[in-house]
Each structure stands twice: as C-alpha cells, then as structure tokens.
Amino acid sequence: MQVNACGNQLSNLGSSFSEKSIQNNSTITNDSVVAVASIFSEFSPMDVVGEITKYADFDTLKVLLSVSKNINTVIFSQNEERSKLVKGVAFGKEEWLKFYDLDIGNEPLLSRDNIKMFNSPDPSDPTKRLIDTHLLTLIPKGVSVTSFGELAKKHFPTRRAYRDAYQPILDVVATPNEKSYWALMSKDVLNGSRNKSFETQQKMVAVLSQNANVNCEIPSALEAAVSILTHQVRSGERLFSDNPLTATRCLEVFKGFQGVGGFARLASGSTTTTMSTTSLALRPCGSSGHWSLDNWPLFEGLGFLAFGFWRTQDRLT
C-alpha cells in the first residue's frame, strides 16, 4: 500500500491572544479579549473591525464571535466571501444538500490564510496549485463511514454500500464524526510509495514533510471515503480506482486492515458498465497484501497540515 501526506504549516499574521500570553508570561485571558474587543467594536468603524478580523487566527476568532452581533456578522460575512472563492471546487453545505439531501448546518469558517494556502504551489508539483490537485470537502458532524455508505446508496441504488469490507472494521469506523470541518485531500499518490511497507512509507512522509516544510499525516477512513465518493458523485471522475488497484492507508487499523480504495468499474449487465461504491474496500496491509496505498491526504487544523489532507480542527459555531 501507499500513503498520502503533505501541506504547509499555517502562519497566520495575527497570533491568538492566548498564545501570546503564554509566550510573554502575561495574564491576558479570553475574558480580557472579550472586554477589550467589546469596547473597540463600540467606538471603531466596522470596516476597521473587518480589517482586523481578517488577520485574526482561529482561536481569536472563536473569542471574537462572542463579543457582539456586529463582529459576528463581520466574521461570517468574510467567510461567505472566502467560500465564494472556492465555489465550484469545494464540496460544502450547498453540495451536501443538493446531492445527499443533508443539511449540515453552518459551514466551518475558512481563514484568510486558508485561501492563500489553497492557491499556493503544490509541494509535489510546483507548476500546479493545491486547490487544483486536491479535493476540498466538508466532513459533516454526525456522519460516520457506515452512515455515509447508506447515504451513498442514493447514487448507486443497485449496489451495496461497501464491498470487501470486513464487518468488524465497519464496526470500528461506525462512530459518528463529532464536529464539522474542512478536509483537503490529494487526488493522486506520492510517487514511489506503491507496494512499500508502512514503515518505509512513514519515512517517506517524514522526508516530504521536512523538504516541503509541512506536517504530514494519514487520513481517517471517513475522510478518505467521503472525499473520494463525493467527488465522483459530483464530477463523474473515479479516483483511487482499479487500474492500477489504488487505495489509501487510513488512521484506523484493525488486525492489519487500514486501506480505503479500489473503486472498480463494475459490470451492470452484459453490455454496459457503471461506477459503483460497492468497490469501496478496506484492504489488507502487510507482506501478504499487494494493494497500493496511493493517497497522501493533507490535514490542516488551522494550525497544522498534512499532505493530501487539510483538516480544520474546530468550528466557530
């Protein structure tokens, strides 16, 4: 198998007050932030407040949201503008409702640095932007691998949700997601990672992390399945397919099984073929398996990133 992983350490222009208080051994607290911001918002024009919130980091924005309705409005207005910049690329609230009849509530916020990062060169191919080589997908609160398989049946009515998926594995990944967040997952694999041991792949990720100045991690089964299949449903493009057989190693490990992929094109009759989620497989790893793990997902929690997957760690609502 192979693994995915790479991204940029976020560097926000505005540090959170809590982080500064630790660095300076000061006694500034979130209550202090609220008090100061309340006074500031009362006497300063909202366009000035808007300029300041543009540069606030995730923790500070969470605090500012509780200050006043005006600041709350400014922050969410900025988020709407940033969301427009990735419209047509991101699979967000609007797409979940359109393709799965699922209302996910408020979208997690996208920071100014997120948008900058999306438009930055891909560490694996500097001639392309990250947003062009990755899938930006909202992972909704309350969804699990199991429940998403049921949702996916709407688009593949003649097929089971998952094929070759060992039931004990599905039991492991049946826990609902605790919060909504964005994930940015690479569409392709790290060169040279096919058919390597997990230990070798981990070393490759470490080297990539060092060279690209990023933190690297592996996606969860939920992140991989949701990112891959929502992209297929919307665009018709089948990633992590069977030619060659491709899967992504996941965070969850159960008795040597930890892969998601192998999305084959299956016959739906004697003369036609269709794409199907039945090929979603949690594939065996180890010396006896020859499955390739081709996705190096990049995570970012408005603080860290892993190639292929970028994950926001928290919500501002």
Tab-separated table of C-alpha atoms in Angstrom:
chain	number	residue	atom	x	y	z
A	1	MET	CA	0.000	0.000	0.000
A	2	GLN	CA	0.887	3.646	-0.152
A	3	VAL	CA	0.219	6.674	1.983
A	4	ASN	CA	-0.677	10.302	1.362
A	5	ALA	CA	0.672	13.254	3.270
A	6	CYS	CA	1.811	16.899	2.820
A	7	GLY	CA	0.881	20.530	3.442
A	8	ASN	CA	2.028	23.874	4.787
A	9	GLN	CA	2.231	24.842	8.425
A	10	LEU	CA	-0.225	27.691	8.658
A	11	SER	CA	1.353	31.013	9.513
A	12	ASN	CA	-1.327	33.489	10.497
A	13	LEU	CA	-0.422	37.178	10.504
A	14	GLY	CA	-2.401	37.618	13.710
A	15	SER	CA	-1.453	35.417	16.658
A	16	SER	CA	-4.102	34.480	19.178
A	17	PHE	CA	-4.090	36.381	22.449
A	18	SER	CA	-3.906	33.136	24.391
A	19	GLU	CA	-0.757	32.091	22.522
A	20	LYS	CA	0.856	35.480	23.100
A	21	SER	CA	0.040	35.336	26.782
A	22	ILE	CA	1.891	32.048	27.056
A	23	GLN	CA	4.881	33.353	25.123
A	24	ASN	CA	5.072	36.555	27.152
A	25	ASN	CA	4.064	35.008	30.500
A	26	SER	CA	1.339	37.625	30.695
A	27	THR	CA	-2.073	37.266	32.310
A	28	ILE	CA	-4.158	38.122	29.255
A	29	THR	CA	-7.213	35.834	29.114
A	30	ASN	CA	-10.094	35.262	26.756
A	31	ASP	CA	-12.227	37.388	29.086
A	32	SER	CA	-9.746	40.208	28.565
A	33	VAL	CA	-10.027	39.783	24.818
A	34	VAL	CA	-13.808	39.978	25.022
A	35	ALA	CA	-13.716	43.086	27.200
A	36	VAL	CA	-11.214	44.939	25.005
A	37	ALA	CA	-12.919	43.880	21.780
A	38	SER	CA	-16.320	44.964	23.097
A	39	ILE	CA	-15.039	48.477	23.790
A	40	PHE	CA	-13.164	48.551	20.492
A	41	SER	CA	-16.165	47.457	18.432
A	42	GLU	CA	-18.339	50.071	20.107
A	43	PHE	CA	-16.118	53.010	19.170
A	44	SER	CA	-14.406	51.822	15.949
A	45	PRO	CA	-15.945	51.750	12.460
A	46	MET	CA	-16.929	48.253	11.422
A	47	ASP	CA	-14.731	48.440	8.328
A	48	VAL	CA	-11.770	48.800	10.698
A	49	VAL	CA	-13.043	45.855	12.734
A	50	GLY	CA	-13.309	43.920	9.482
A	51	GLU	CA	-9.692	44.609	8.594
A	52	ILE	CA	-8.572	43.370	11.996
A	53	THR	CA	-10.647	40.176	11.906
A	54	LYS	CA	-9.149	39.331	8.522
A	55	TYR	CA	-5.845	38.688	10.240
A	56	ALA	CA	-7.153	37.016	13.393
A	57	ASP	CA	-6.284	33.362	13.843
A	58	PHE	CA	-8.746	30.600	14.615
A	59	ASP	CA	-8.648	30.795	18.426
A	60	THR	CA	-9.030	34.572	18.421
A	61	LEU	CA	-11.961	34.401	16.000
A	62	LYS	CA	-13.731	31.982	18.317
A	63	VAL	CA	-13.422	34.524	21.117
A	64	LEU	CA	-14.434	37.481	18.937
A	65	LEU	CA	-17.617	35.709	17.818
A	66	SER	CA	-18.925	36.012	21.361
A	67	VAL	CA	-18.186	39.733	21.637
A	68	SER	CA	-21.035	41.292	19.704
A	69	LYS	CA	-23.524	40.667	16.934
A	70	ASN	CA	-21.710	43.220	14.768
A	71	ILE	CA	-18.386	41.382	14.954
A	72	ASN	CA	-20.202	38.077	14.462
A	73	THR	CA	-21.775	39.475	11.302
A	74	VAL	CA	-18.424	40.763	10.016
A	75	ILE	CA	-16.688	37.415	10.547
A	76	PHE	CA	-19.378	35.342	8.858
A	77	SER	CA	-19.630	37.841	6.019
A	78	GLN	CA	-15.904	37.406	5.442
A	79	ASN	CA	-16.373	33.640	5.496
A	80	GLU	CA	-19.069	33.868	2.825
A	81	GLU	CA	-16.741	35.889	0.617
A	82	ARG	CA	-13.949	33.342	1.082
A	83	SER	CA	-16.348	30.484	0.371
A	84	LYS	CA	-17.192	32.102	-2.968
A	85	LEU	CA	-13.504	31.876	-3.909
A	86	VAL	CA	-13.650	28.072	-3.711
A	87	LYS	CA	-17.175	27.664	-5.077
A	88	GLY	CA	-17.228	25.058	-7.803
A	89	VAL	CA	-14.180	23.422	-6.242
A	90	ALA	CA	-15.279	22.749	-2.668
A	91	PHE	CA	-17.897	20.175	-1.724
A	92	GLY	CA	-19.632	22.131	1.012
A	93	LYS	CA	-23.013	22.848	2.575
A	94	GLU	CA	-24.731	23.565	-0.739
A	95	GLU	CA	-23.422	20.359	-2.339
A	96	TRP	CA	-24.373	18.162	0.632
A	97	LEU	CA	-27.929	19.439	0.366
A	98	LYS	CA	-28.031	19.091	-3.423
A	99	PHE	CA	-26.539	15.613	-3.777
A	100	TYR	CA	-27.407	13.959	-0.452
A	101	ASP	CA	-30.409	15.953	0.879
A	102	LEU	CA	-28.368	16.566	4.013
A	103	ASP	CA	-28.477	19.920	5.824
A	104	ILE	CA	-25.161	20.132	7.659
A	105	GLY	CA	-25.911	23.460	9.377
A	106	ASN	CA	-23.325	26.226	9.348
A	107	GLU	CA	-20.156	25.694	7.357
A	108	PRO	CA	-16.890	25.824	9.318
A	109	LEU	CA	-15.042	29.077	8.715
A	110	LEU	CA	-12.276	29.444	6.162
A	111	SER	CA	-9.495	31.777	7.203
A	112	ARG	CA	-7.635	34.268	5.046
A	113	ASP	CA	-4.586	32.035	5.235
A	114	ASN	CA	-6.640	29.029	4.133
A	115	ILE	CA	-7.453	30.736	0.845
A	116	LYS	CA	-3.830	31.758	0.448
A	117	MET	CA	-2.773	28.180	1.088
A	118	PHE	CA	-5.259	26.767	-1.450
A	119	ASN	CA	-3.681	28.954	-4.131
A	120	SER	CA	-0.106	28.117	-3.183
A	121	PRO	CA	2.030	25.714	-5.277
A	122	ASP	CA	1.596	22.001	-4.648
A	123	PRO	CA	4.814	20.756	-2.939
A	124	SER	CA	4.717	17.673	-5.178
A	125	ASP	CA	4.163	19.669	-8.377
A	126	PRO	CA	5.001	23.390	-8.085
A	127	THR	CA	3.514	24.016	-11.539
A	128	LYS	CA	0.023	23.476	-10.062
A	129	ARG	CA	-1.945	24.967	-7.192
A	130	LEU	CA	-3.006	22.866	-4.211
A	131	ILE	CA	-6.669	23.555	-4.983
A	132	ASP	CA	-6.163	22.060	-8.460
A	133	THR	CA	-4.561	18.845	-7.225
A	134	HIS	CA	-6.696	18.288	-4.127
A	135	LEU	CA	-10.317	17.724	-3.109
A	136	LEU	CA	-11.720	20.312	-0.702
A	137	THR	CA	-14.523	18.550	1.160
A	138	LEU	CA	-16.637	19.415	4.168
A	139	ILE	CA	-16.778	16.436	6.552
A	140	PRO	CA	-20.140	16.872	8.354
A	141	LYS	CA	-20.835	16.456	12.018
A	142	GLY	CA	-22.741	13.271	12.841
A	143	VAL	CA	-21.639	11.311	9.752
A	144	SER	CA	-19.737	8.020	10.041
A	145	VAL	CA	-18.291	5.658	7.442
A	146	THR	CA	-21.316	3.423	7.975
A	147	SER	CA	-23.953	6.146	7.699
A	148	PHE	CA	-22.212	7.686	4.692
A	149	GLY	CA	-22.395	4.287	2.987
A	150	GLU	CA	-26.143	4.431	3.399
A	151	LEU	CA	-26.274	7.978	2.021
A	152	ALA	CA	-24.188	6.895	-0.971
A	153	LYS	CA	-26.764	4.244	-1.939
A	154	LYS	CA	-28.907	7.040	-3.337
A	155	HIS	CA	-26.443	7.387	-6.207
A	156	PHE	CA	-25.704	3.661	-6.562
A	157	PRO	CA	-29.109	2.047	-5.957
A	158	THR	CA	-28.236	-1.382	-7.387
A	159	ARG	CA	-25.112	-1.830	-5.295
A	160	ARG	CA	-24.242	-2.404	-1.674
A	161	ALA	CA	-22.576	0.429	0.145
A	162	TYR	CA	-19.214	-1.299	0.630
A	163	ARG	CA	-17.746	-4.422	-0.903
A	164	ASP	CA	-14.843	-6.407	0.562
A	165	ALA	CA	-15.265	-4.512	3.812
A	166	TYR	CA	-14.735	-6.747	6.826
A	167	GLN	CA	-17.681	-6.175	9.188
A	168	PRO	CA	-15.534	-5.754	12.336
A	169	ILE	CA	-13.771	-2.918	10.513
A	170	LEU	CA	-17.065	-1.219	9.729
A	171	ASP	CA	-17.937	-1.579	13.408
A	172	VAL	CA	-14.709	0.250	14.288
A	173	VAL	CA	-15.500	3.166	11.945
A	174	ALA	CA	-19.197	3.421	12.819
A	175	THR	CA	-18.672	6.219	15.350
A	176	PRO	CA	-20.255	9.498	14.131
A	177	ASN	CA	-17.987	12.459	13.458
A	178	GLU	CA	-18.038	14.859	16.419
A	179	LYS	CA	-17.763	18.157	14.534
A	180	SER	CA	-17.838	19.560	11.021
A	181	TYR	CA	-14.539	20.532	9.410
A	182	TRP	CA	-12.916	21.006	6.028
A	183	ALA	CA	-10.544	18.435	4.546
A	184	LEU	CA	-8.218	18.953	1.590
A	185	MET	CA	-7.226	15.604	0.139
A	186	SER	CA	-4.829	14.996	-2.738
A	187	LYS	CA	-6.210	13.390	-5.872
A	188	ASP	CA	-3.092	11.390	-6.597
A	189	VAL	CA	-0.431	9.436	-4.777
A	190	LEU	CA	3.069	10.093	-3.624
A	191	ASN	CA	5.488	8.892	-6.278
A	192	GLY	CA	7.363	5.792	-5.228
A	193	SER	CA	5.074	4.831	-2.364
A	194	ARG	CA	3.399	1.886	-4.075
A	195	ASN	CA	3.905	-1.569	-2.590
A	196	LYS	CA	6.153	-0.263	0.158
A	197	SER	CA	5.918	-1.265	3.814
A	198	PHE	CA	4.115	1.083	6.144
A	199	GLU	CA	7.398	1.818	7.922
A	200	THR	CA	9.031	2.839	4.628
A	201	GLN	CA	6.052	4.996	3.750
A	202	GLN	CA	6.234	6.717	7.108
A	203	LYS	CA	9.863	7.597	6.422
A	204	MET	CA	8.878	8.947	3.002
A	205	VAL	CA	6.261	11.136	4.649
A	206	ALA	CA	8.834	12.420	7.131
A	207	VAL	CA	11.237	13.327	4.316
A	208	LEU	CA	8.444	15.024	2.372
A	209	SER	CA	7.421	16.928	5.493
A	210	GLN	CA	10.944	18.179	6.003
A	211	ASN	CA	11.518	19.161	2.395
A	212	ALA	CA	8.142	20.864	1.976
A	213	ASN	CA	8.203	22.387	5.476
A	214	VAL	CA	4.902	20.765	6.428
A	215	ASN	CA	3.397	18.368	8.953
A	216	CYS	CA	2.246	15.110	7.398
A	217	GLU	CA	-0.483	12.755	8.500
A	218	ILE	CA	-2.695	9.971	7.184
A	219	PRO	CA	-6.455	10.393	6.551
A	220	SER	CA	-9.177	8.670	8.512
A	221	ALA	CA	-11.389	6.172	6.693
A	222	LEU	CA	-14.249	8.675	6.865
A	223	GLU	CA	-12.200	11.473	5.301
A	224	ALA	CA	-10.952	9.234	2.510
A	225	ALA	CA	-14.330	7.677	1.688
A	226	VAL	CA	-16.250	10.966	1.812
A	227	SER	CA	-13.697	12.923	-0.220
A	228	ILE	CA	-13.368	10.281	-2.934
A	229	LEU	CA	-17.052	9.427	-3.345
A	230	THR	CA	-18.495	12.945	-3.145
A	231	HIS	CA	-16.068	13.922	-5.899
A	232	GLN	CA	-17.241	11.001	-8.039
A	233	VAL	CA	-20.911	11.779	-7.479
A	234	ARG	CA	-20.481	15.424	-8.454
A	235	SER	CA	-17.979	15.133	-11.300
A	236	GLY	CA	-18.251	11.545	-12.507
A	237	GLU	CA	-14.487	11.155	-12.108
A	238	ARG	CA	-13.419	7.961	-10.361
A	239	LEU	CA	-10.320	8.332	-8.200
A	240	PHE	CA	-8.422	5.578	-6.361
A	241	SER	CA	-9.615	3.065	-8.903
A	242	ASP	CA	-8.592	-0.413	-10.006
A	243	ASN	CA	-6.198	0.361	-12.862
A	244	PRO	CA	-3.828	0.001	-11.164
A	245	LEU	CA	-5.574	-1.014	-7.972
A	246	THR	CA	-5.244	2.004	-5.712
A	247	ALA	CA	-6.165	2.602	-2.093
A	248	THR	CA	-5.216	4.979	0.672
A	249	ARG	CA	-3.876	3.919	4.030
A	250	CYS	CA	-6.028	5.215	6.864
A	251	LEU	CA	-5.548	6.112	10.500
A	252	GLU	CA	-7.754	3.291	11.706
A	253	VAL	CA	-6.002	-0.079	11.953
A	254	PHE	CA	-7.810	-3.332	12.678
A	255	LYS	CA	-5.829	-6.563	12.529
A	256	GLY	CA	-3.729	-5.296	9.641
A	257	PHE	CA	-6.601	-3.730	7.682
A	258	GLN	CA	-6.427	0.016	7.074
A	259	GLY	CA	-6.986	0.865	3.413
A	260	VAL	CA	-9.791	2.592	1.520
A	261	GLY	CA	-9.979	2.487	-2.259
A	262	GLY	CA	-10.051	0.050	-5.142
A	263	PHE	CA	-13.025	1.783	-6.749
A	264	ALA	CA	-13.552	-0.568	-9.677
A	265	ARG	CA	-15.828	-0.058	-12.664
A	266	LEU	CA	-18.282	-2.937	-12.347
A	267	ALA	CA	-20.467	-4.551	-14.970
A	268	SER	CA	-24.141	-3.691	-14.684
A	269	GLY	CA	-25.317	-6.021	-17.392
A	270	SER	CA	-23.891	-7.756	-20.427
A	271	THR	CA	-23.161	-4.627	-22.425
A	272	THR	CA	-22.846	-1.713	-20.034
A	273	THR	CA	-20.649	-0.725	-17.136
A	274	THR	CA	-21.302	1.618	-14.267
A	275	MET	CA	-19.336	3.206	-11.459
A	276	SER	CA	-20.223	1.866	-8.069
A	277	THR	CA	-19.472	2.348	-4.398
A	278	THR	CA	-19.516	-1.418	-3.967
A	279	SER	CA	-15.805	-1.316	-4.652
A	280	LEU	CA	-15.026	0.628	-1.511
A	281	ALA	CA	-12.692	-1.730	0.271
A	282	LEU	CA	-10.761	-1.779	3.491
A	283	ARG	CA	-7.814	-3.692	2.122
A	284	PRO	CA	-5.274	-5.850	3.983
A	285	CYS	CA	-1.847	-4.387	4.629
A	286	GLY	CA	1.352	-6.267	5.259
A	287	SER	CA	3.649	-8.567	3.358
A	288	SER	CA	0.858	-10.786	2.093
A	289	GLY	CA	-1.053	-7.915	0.534
A	290	HIS	CA	-0.221	-6.307	-2.781
A	291	TRP	CA	-2.656	-3.436	-2.615
A	292	SER	CA	-1.229	0.000	-3.273
A	293	LEU	CA	-1.922	2.840	-0.954
A	294	ASP	CA	-1.902	5.865	-3.207
A	295	ASN	CA	-3.279	8.780	-1.336
A	296	TRP	CA	-1.233	11.086	0.862
A	297	PRO	CA	-4.007	13.162	2.463
A	298	LEU	CA	-3.290	16.544	3.832
A	299	PHE	CA	-4.708	17.754	7.131
A	300	GLU	CA	-4.839	21.250	8.470
A	301	GLY	CA	-6.421	22.298	11.685
A	302	LEU	CA	-5.865	25.990	11.205
A	303	GLY	CA	-2.595	25.202	12.818
A	304	PHE	CA	-1.250	22.112	11.114
A	305	LEU	CA	-1.377	20.443	7.743
A	306	ALA	CA	-0.637	17.020	6.342
A	307	PHE	CA	-0.071	16.466	2.655
A	308	GLY	CA	-3.082	15.434	0.713
A	309	PHE	CA	-5.332	16.420	3.559
A	310	TRP	CA	-6.038	19.680	5.280
A	311	ARG	CA	-8.381	19.453	8.232
A	312	THR	CA	-9.917	22.237	10.303
A	313	GLN	CA	-9.808	21.042	13.876
A	314	ASP	CA	-12.677	23.057	15.221
A	315	ARG	CA	-15.798	25.022	14.423
A	316	LEU	CA	-16.543	28.624	15.194
A	317	THR	CA	-20.238	27.987	15.787
